[in-house]
mmCIF file of C-alpha atoms and ligand atoms in Angstrom:
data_model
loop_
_atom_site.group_PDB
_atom_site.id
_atom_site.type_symbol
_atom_site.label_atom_id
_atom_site.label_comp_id
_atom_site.label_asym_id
_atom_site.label_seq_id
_atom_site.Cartn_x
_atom_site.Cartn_y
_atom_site.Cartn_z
ATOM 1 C CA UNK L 14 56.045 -104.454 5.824
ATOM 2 C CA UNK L 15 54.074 -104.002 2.786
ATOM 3 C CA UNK L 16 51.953 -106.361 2.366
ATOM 4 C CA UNK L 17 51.048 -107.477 5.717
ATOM 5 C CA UNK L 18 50.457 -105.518 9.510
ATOM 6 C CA UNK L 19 51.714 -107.062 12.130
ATOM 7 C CA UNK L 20 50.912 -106.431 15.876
ATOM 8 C CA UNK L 21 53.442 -108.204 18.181
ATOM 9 C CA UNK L 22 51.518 -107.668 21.150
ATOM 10 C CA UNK L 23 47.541 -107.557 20.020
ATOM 11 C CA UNK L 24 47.530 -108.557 23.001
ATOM 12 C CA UNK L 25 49.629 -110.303 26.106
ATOM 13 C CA UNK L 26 51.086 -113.021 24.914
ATOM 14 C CA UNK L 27 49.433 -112.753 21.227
ATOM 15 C CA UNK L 28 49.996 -111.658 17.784
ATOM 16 C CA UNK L 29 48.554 -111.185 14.943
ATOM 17 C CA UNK L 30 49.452 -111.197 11.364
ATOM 18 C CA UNK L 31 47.138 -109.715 8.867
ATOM 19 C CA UNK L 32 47.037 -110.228 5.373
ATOM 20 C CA UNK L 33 46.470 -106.823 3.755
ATOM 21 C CA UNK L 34 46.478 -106.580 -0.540
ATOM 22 C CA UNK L 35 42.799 -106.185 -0.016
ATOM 23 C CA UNK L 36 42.148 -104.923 -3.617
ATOM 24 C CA UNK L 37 43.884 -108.064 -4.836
ATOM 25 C CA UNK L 38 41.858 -110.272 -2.544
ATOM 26 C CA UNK L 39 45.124 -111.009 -0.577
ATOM 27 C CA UNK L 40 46.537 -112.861 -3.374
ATOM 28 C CA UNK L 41 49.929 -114.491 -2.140
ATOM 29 C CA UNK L 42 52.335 -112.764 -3.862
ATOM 30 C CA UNK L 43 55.953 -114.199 -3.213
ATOM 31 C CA UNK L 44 57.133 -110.717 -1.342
ATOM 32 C CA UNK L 45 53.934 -111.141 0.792
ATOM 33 C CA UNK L 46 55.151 -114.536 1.801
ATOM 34 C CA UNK L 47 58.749 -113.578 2.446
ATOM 35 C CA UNK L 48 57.117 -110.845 4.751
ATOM 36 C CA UNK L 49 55.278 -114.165 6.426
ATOM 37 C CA UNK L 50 58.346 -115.718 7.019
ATOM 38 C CA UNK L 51 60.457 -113.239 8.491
ATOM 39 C CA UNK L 52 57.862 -112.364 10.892
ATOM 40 C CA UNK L 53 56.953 -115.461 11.447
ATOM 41 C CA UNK L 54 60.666 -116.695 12.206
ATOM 42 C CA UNK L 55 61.032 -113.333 14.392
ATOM 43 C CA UNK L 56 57.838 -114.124 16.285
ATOM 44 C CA UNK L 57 58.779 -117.703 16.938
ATOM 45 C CA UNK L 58 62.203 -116.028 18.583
ATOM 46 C CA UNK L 59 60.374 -113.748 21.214
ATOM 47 C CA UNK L 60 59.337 -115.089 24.154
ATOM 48 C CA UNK L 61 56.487 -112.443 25.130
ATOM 49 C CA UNK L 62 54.926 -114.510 21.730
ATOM 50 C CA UNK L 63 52.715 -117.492 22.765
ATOM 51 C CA UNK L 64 50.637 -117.883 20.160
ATOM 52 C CA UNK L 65 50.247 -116.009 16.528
ATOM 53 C CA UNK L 66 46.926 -115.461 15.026
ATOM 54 C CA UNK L 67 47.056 -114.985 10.817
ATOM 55 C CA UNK L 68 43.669 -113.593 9.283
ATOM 56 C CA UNK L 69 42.807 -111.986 5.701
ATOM 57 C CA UNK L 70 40.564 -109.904 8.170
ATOM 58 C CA UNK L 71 36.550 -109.819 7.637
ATOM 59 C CA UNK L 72 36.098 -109.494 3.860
ATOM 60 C CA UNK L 73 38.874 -112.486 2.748
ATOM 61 C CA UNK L 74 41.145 -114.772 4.118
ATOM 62 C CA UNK L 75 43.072 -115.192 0.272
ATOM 63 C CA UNK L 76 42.397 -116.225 -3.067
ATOM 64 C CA UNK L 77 45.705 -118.003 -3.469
ATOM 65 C CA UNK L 78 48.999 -117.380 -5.128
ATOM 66 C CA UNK L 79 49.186 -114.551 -7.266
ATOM 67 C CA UNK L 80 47.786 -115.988 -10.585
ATOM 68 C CA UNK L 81 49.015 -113.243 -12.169
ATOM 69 C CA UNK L 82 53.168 -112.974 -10.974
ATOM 70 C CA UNK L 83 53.323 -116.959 -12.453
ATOM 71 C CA UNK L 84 51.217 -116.580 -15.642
ATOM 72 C CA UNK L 85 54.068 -116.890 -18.261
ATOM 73 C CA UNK L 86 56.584 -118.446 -15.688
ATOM 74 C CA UNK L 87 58.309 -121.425 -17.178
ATOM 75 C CA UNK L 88 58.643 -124.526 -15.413
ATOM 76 C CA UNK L 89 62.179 -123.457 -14.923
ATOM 77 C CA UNK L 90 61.573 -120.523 -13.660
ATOM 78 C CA UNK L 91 59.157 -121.631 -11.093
ATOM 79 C CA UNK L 92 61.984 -124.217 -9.971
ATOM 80 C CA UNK L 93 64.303 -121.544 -10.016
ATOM 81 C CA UNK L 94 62.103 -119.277 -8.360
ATOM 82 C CA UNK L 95 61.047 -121.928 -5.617
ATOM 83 C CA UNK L 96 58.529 -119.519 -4.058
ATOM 84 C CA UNK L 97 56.929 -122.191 -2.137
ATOM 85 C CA UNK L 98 60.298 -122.716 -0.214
ATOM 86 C CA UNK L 99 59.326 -119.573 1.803
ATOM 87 C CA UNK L 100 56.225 -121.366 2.877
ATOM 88 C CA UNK L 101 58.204 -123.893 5.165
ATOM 89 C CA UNK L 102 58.735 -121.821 7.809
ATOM 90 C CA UNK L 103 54.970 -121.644 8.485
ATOM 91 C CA UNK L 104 55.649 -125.219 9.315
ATOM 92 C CA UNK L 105 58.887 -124.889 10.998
ATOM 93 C CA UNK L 106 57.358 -122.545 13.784
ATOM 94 C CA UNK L 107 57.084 -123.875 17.140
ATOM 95 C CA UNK L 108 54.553 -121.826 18.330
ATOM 96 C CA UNK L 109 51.024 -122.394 17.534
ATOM 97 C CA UNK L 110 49.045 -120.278 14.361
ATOM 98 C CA UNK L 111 45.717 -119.992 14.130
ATOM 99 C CA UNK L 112 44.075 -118.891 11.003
ATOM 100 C CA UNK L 113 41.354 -116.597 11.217
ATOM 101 C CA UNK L 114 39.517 -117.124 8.190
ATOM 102 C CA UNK L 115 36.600 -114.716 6.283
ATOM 103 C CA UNK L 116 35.837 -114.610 2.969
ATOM 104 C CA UNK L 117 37.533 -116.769 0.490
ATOM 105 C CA UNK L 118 40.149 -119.364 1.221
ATOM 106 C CA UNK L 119 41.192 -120.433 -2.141
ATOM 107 C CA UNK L 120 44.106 -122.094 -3.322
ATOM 108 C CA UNK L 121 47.163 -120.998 -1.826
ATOM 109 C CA UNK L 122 44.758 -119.062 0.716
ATOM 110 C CA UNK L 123 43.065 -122.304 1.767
ATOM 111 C CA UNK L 124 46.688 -124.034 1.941
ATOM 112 C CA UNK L 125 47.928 -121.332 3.888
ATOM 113 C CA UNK L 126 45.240 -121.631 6.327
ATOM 114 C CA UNK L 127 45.579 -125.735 6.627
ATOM 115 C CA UNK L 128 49.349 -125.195 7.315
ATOM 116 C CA UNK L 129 48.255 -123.061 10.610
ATOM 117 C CA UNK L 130 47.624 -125.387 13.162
ATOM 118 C CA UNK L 131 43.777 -124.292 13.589
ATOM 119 C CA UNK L 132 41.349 -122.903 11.663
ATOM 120 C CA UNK L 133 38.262 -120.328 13.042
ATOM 121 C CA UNK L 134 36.457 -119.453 10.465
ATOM 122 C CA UNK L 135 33.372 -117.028 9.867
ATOM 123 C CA UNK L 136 30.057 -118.087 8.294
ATOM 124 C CA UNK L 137 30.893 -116.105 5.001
ATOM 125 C CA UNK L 138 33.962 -118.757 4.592
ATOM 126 C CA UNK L 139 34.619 -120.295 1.376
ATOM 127 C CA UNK L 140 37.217 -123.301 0.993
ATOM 128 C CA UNK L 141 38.654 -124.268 -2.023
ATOM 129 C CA UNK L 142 41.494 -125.457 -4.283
ATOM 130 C CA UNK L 143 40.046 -124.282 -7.550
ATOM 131 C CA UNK L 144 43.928 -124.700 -9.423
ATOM 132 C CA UNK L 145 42.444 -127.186 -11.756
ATOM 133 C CA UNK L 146 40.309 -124.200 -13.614
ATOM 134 C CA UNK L 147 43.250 -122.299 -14.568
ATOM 135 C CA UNK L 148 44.768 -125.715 -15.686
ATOM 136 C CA UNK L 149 47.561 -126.106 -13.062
ATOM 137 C CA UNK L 150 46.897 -128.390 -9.482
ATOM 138 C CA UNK L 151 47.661 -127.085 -5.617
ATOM 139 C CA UNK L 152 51.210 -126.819 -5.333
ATOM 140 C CA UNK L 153 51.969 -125.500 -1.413
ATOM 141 C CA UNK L 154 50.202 -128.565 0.260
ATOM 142 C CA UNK L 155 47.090 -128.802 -0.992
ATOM 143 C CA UNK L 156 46.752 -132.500 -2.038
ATOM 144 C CA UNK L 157 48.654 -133.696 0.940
ATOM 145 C CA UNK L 158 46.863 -131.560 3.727
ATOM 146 C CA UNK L 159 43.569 -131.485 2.345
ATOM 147 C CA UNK L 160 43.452 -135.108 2.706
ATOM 148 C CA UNK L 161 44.602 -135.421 5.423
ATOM 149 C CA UNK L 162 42.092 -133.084 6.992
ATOM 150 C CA UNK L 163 39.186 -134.279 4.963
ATOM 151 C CA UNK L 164 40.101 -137.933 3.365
ATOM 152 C CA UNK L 165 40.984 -139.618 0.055
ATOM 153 C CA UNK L 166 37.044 -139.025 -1.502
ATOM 154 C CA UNK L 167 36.389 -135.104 -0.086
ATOM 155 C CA UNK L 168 39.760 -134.483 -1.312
ATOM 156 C CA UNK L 169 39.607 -135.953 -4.544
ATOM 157 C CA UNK L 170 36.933 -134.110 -5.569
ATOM 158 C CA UNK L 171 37.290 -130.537 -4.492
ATOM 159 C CA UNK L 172 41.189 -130.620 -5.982
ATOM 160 C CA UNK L 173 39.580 -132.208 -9.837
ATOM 161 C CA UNK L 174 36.500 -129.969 -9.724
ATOM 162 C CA UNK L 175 37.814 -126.860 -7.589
ATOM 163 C CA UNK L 176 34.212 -126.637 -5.888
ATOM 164 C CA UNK L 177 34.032 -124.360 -3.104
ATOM 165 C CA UNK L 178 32.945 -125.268 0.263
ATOM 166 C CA UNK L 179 30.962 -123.399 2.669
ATOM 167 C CA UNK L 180 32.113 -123.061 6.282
ATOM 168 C CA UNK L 181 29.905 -125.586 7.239
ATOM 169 C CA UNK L 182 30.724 -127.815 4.888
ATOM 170 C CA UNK L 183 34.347 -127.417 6.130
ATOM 171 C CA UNK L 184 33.162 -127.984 9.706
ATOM 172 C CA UNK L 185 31.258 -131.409 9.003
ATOM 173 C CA UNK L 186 34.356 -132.388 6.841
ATOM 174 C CA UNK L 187 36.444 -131.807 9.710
ATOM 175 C CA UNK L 188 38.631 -128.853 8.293
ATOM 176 C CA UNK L 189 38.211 -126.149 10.298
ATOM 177 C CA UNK L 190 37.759 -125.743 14.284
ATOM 178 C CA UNK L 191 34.339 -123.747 14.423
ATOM 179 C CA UNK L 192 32.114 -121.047 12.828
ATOM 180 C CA UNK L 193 31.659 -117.873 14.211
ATOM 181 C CA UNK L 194 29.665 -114.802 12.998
ATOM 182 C CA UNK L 195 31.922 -112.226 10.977
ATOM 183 C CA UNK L 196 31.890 -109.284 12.778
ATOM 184 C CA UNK L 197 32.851 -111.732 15.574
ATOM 185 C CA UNK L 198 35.663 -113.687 13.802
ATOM 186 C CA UNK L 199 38.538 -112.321 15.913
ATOM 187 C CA UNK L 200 37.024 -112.189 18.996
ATOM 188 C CA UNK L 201 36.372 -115.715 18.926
ATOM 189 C CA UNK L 202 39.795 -116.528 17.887
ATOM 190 C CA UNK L 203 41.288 -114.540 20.378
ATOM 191 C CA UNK L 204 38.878 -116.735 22.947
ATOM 192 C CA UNK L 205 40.730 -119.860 21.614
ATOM 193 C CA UNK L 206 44.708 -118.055 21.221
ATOM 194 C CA UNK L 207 44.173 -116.765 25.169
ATOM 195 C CA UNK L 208 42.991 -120.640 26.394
ATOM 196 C CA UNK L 209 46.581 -121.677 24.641
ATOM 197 C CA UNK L 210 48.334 -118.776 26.038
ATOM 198 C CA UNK L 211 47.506 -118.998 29.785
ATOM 199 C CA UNK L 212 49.520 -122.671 29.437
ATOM 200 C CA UNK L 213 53.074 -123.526 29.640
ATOM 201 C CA UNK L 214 54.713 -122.198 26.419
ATOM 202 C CA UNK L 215 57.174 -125.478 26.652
ATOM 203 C CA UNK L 216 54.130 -127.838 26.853
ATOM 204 C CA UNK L 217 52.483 -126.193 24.227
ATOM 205 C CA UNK L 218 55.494 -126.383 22.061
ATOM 206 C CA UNK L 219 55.971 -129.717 22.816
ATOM 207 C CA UNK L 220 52.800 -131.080 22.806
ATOM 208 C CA UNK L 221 52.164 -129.190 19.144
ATOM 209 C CA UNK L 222 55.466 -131.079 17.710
ATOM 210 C CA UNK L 223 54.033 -134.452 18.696
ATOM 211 C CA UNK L 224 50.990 -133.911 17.297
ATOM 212 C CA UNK L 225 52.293 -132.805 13.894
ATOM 213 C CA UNK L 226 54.674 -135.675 13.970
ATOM 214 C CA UNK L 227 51.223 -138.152 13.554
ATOM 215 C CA UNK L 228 52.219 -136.899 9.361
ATOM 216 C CA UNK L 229 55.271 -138.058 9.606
ATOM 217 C CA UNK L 230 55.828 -141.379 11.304
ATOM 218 C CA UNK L 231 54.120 -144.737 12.437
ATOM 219 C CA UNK L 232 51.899 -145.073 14.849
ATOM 220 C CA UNK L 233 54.936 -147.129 17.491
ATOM 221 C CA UNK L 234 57.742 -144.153 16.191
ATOM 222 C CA UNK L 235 54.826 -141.476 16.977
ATOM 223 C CA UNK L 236 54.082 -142.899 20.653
ATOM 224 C CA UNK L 237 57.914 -142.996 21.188
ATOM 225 C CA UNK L 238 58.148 -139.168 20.266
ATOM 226 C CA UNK L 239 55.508 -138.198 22.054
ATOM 227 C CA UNK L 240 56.877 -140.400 24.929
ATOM 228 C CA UNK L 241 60.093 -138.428 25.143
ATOM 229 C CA UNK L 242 58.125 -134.999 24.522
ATOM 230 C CA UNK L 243 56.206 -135.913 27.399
ATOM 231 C CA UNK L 244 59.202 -135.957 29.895
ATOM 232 C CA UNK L 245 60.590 -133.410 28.246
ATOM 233 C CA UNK L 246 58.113 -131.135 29.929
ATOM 234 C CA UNK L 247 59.821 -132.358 33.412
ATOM 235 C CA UNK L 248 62.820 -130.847 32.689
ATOM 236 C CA UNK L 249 60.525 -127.165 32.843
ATOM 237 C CA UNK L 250 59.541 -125.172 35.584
ATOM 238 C CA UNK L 251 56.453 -124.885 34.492
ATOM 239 C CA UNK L 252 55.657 -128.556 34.823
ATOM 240 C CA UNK L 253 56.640 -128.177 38.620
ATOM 241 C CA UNK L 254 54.273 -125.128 38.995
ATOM 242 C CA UNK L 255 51.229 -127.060 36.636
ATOM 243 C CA UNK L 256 51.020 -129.943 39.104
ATOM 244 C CA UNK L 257 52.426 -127.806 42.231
ATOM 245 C CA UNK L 258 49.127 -125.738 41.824
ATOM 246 C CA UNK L 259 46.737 -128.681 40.878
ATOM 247 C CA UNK L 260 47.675 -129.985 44.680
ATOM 248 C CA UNK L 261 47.801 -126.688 46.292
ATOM 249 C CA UNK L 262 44.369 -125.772 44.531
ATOM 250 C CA UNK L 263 45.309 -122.502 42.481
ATOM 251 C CA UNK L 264 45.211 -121.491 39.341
ATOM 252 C CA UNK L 265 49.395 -122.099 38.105
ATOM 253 C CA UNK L 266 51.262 -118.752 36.634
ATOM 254 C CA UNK L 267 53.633 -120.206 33.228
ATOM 255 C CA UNK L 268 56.365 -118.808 32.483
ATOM 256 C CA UNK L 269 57.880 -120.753 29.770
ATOM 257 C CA UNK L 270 61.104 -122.631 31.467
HETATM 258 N N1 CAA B 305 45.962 -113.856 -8.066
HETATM 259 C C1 CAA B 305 46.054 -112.597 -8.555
HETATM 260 N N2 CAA B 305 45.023 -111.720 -8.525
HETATM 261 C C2 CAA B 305 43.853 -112.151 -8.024
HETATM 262 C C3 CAA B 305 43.693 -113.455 -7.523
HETATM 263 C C4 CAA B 305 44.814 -114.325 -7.563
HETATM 264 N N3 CAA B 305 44.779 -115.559 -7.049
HETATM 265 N N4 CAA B 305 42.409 -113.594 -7.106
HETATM 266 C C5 CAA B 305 41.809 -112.423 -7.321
HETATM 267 N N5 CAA B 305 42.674 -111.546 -7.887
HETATM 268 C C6 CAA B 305 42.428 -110.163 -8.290
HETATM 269 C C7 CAA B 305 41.583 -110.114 -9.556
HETATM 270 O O1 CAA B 305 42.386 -110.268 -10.714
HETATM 271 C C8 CAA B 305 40.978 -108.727 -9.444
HETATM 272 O O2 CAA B 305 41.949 -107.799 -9.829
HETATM 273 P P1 CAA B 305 41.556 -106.583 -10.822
HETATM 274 O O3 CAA B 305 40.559 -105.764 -10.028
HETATM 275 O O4 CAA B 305 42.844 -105.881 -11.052
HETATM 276 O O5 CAA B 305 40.929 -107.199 -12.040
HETATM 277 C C9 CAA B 305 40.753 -108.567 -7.945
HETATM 278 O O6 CAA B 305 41.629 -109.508 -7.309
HETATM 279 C C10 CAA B 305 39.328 -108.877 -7.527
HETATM 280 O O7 CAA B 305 39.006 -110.197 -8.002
HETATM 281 P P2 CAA B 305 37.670 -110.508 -8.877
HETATM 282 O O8 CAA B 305 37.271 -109.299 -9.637
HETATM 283 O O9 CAA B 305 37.922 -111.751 -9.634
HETATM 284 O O10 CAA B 305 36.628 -110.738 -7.684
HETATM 285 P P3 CAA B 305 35.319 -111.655 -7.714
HETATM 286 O O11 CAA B 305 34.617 -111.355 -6.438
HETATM 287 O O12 CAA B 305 34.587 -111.486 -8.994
HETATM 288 O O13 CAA B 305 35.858 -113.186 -7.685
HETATM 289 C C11 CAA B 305 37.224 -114.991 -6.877
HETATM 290 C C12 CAA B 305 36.522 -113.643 -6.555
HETATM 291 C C13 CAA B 305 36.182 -116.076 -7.112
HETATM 292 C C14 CAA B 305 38.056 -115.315 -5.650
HETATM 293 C C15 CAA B 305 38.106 -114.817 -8.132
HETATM 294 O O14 CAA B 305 38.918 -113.662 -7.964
HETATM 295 C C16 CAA B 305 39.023 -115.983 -8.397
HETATM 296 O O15 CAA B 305 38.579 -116.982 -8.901
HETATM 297 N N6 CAA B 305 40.325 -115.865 -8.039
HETATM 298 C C17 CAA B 305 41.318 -116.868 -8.316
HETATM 299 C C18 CAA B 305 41.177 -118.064 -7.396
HETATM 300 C C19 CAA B 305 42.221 -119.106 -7.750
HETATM 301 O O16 CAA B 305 42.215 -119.674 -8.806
HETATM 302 N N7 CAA B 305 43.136 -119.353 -6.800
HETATM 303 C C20 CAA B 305 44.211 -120.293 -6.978
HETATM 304 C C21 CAA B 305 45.463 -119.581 -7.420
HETATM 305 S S1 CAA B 305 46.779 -120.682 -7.892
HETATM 306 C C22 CAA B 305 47.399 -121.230 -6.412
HETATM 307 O O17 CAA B 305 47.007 -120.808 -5.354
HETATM 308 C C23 CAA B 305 48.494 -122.274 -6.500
HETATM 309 C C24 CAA B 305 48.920 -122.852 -5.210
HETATM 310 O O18 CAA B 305 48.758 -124.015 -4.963
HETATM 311 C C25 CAA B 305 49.615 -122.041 -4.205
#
């Protein structure tokens, strides 16, 4: 990989992906994404993978698409190109992502981070979708997440005037998880990744697809899916063991069947 390191196994059961074009502020250049998805679709394929942590590390999480690979594209071109196709796999992946987020999350950088399913961020975070200065709009999410995270008004206004927002701005807006010192950022996330880990890989998979189905559907199709999800998990061992150990008083060992 070049523009990303990836440790499979930061740790039992977790990974992490880290951005690393640090003189370019992590810009998203297409191969970097392509890099993203493979991994990400190799990750979501091994089974001593339970949850995948992305960070920009402690100076920047990224300051969006590369600005300067699509200057002169055409509109042709950029259809052509599709870059943004690569990006669905961040939403095809079953396993939870948390982004670990320092630094600027602009753009591209703060869509990639609202396509994770979490966001930790450090107090030196900045949010933003500041396409509308270099006369183009968010094109990998942004309007569609951002509102949904934030609402209609919040939205609105940080996609037409591309202000930034501090961390705890994004906290109170309800875009991010929690803020955690710097020097700290992925220790704390790695608190929150090993809580999701030490459950049933199946629930967690399960549980993750009903939630993201809320975008998608009604309110009567959502409590349908989640219905079936939910005895879906009877059909896994590890449902047996979960309740098996809440009556037998121990502390249940997952192992994702
Ligand atoms: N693309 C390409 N290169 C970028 C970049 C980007 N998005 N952001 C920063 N860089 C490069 C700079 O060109 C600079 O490179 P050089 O040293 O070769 O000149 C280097 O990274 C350092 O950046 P700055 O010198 O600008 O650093 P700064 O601390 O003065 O400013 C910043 C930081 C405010 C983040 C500023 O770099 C900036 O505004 N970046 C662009 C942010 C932006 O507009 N993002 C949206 C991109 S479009 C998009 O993302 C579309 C989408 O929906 C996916």
């Amino acid at each position: 990989m070049e523009f990303i390191k990836v440790n499979k196994q930061h740790e039992k059961f977790i990974a992490l992906i880290e951005l690393n074009r640090p003189k370019e502020l992590n810009a998203l250049n297409r191969e970097l994404m392509l890099e993203i998805r493979d991994t990400l679709r190799e990750l979501d394929e091994d089974d001593t993978v339970r949850v995948i942590i992305l960070t920009g590390g402690q100076k920047v999480f990224a300051a969006g698409a590369d600005i300067k690979q699509m200057a002169t594209a055409t509109a042709i071109d950029m259809l052509n190109i599709d870059q943004f196709s690569t990006w669905d796999q961040i939403k095809k992946t079953k396993k939870p992502i948390i982004a670990a987020v320092s630094g600027f999350a602009l753009g591209g950088g703060c869509e990639l981070a609202m396509t994770c399913d979490m966001i930790v961020a450090s107090d030196t975070a900045k949010f933003g979708q500041p396409e509308i200065k270099i006369g183009t709009m968010p094109g990998a999410g942004g309007t569609q997440r951002l509102t949904r995270a934030v609402g209609k008004v919040m939205a609105m206004e940080l996609v037409l005037t591309g202000r930034f927002i501090s961390a705890e701005e994004a906290l109170s807006a309800g875009l991010i998880n929690k803020i955690v010192p710097a020097e700290l950022l992925l220790d704390e996330t790695l608190k929150l990744a090993r809580l999701i880990a030490a459950q049933s890989p199946v629930a967690v998979k399960l549980a993750k697809e009903a939630v993201n189905n809320t975008f998608n559907s009604t309110l009567d199709e959502g409590l349908i899916f989640e219905r079936k999800n939910f005895y879906l998990t009877f059909a896994s061992e590890d449902q047996k063991e979960g309740m098996a150990a809440f009556v037998e008083k121990r502390v249940p060992v997952f192992k994702g069947k």
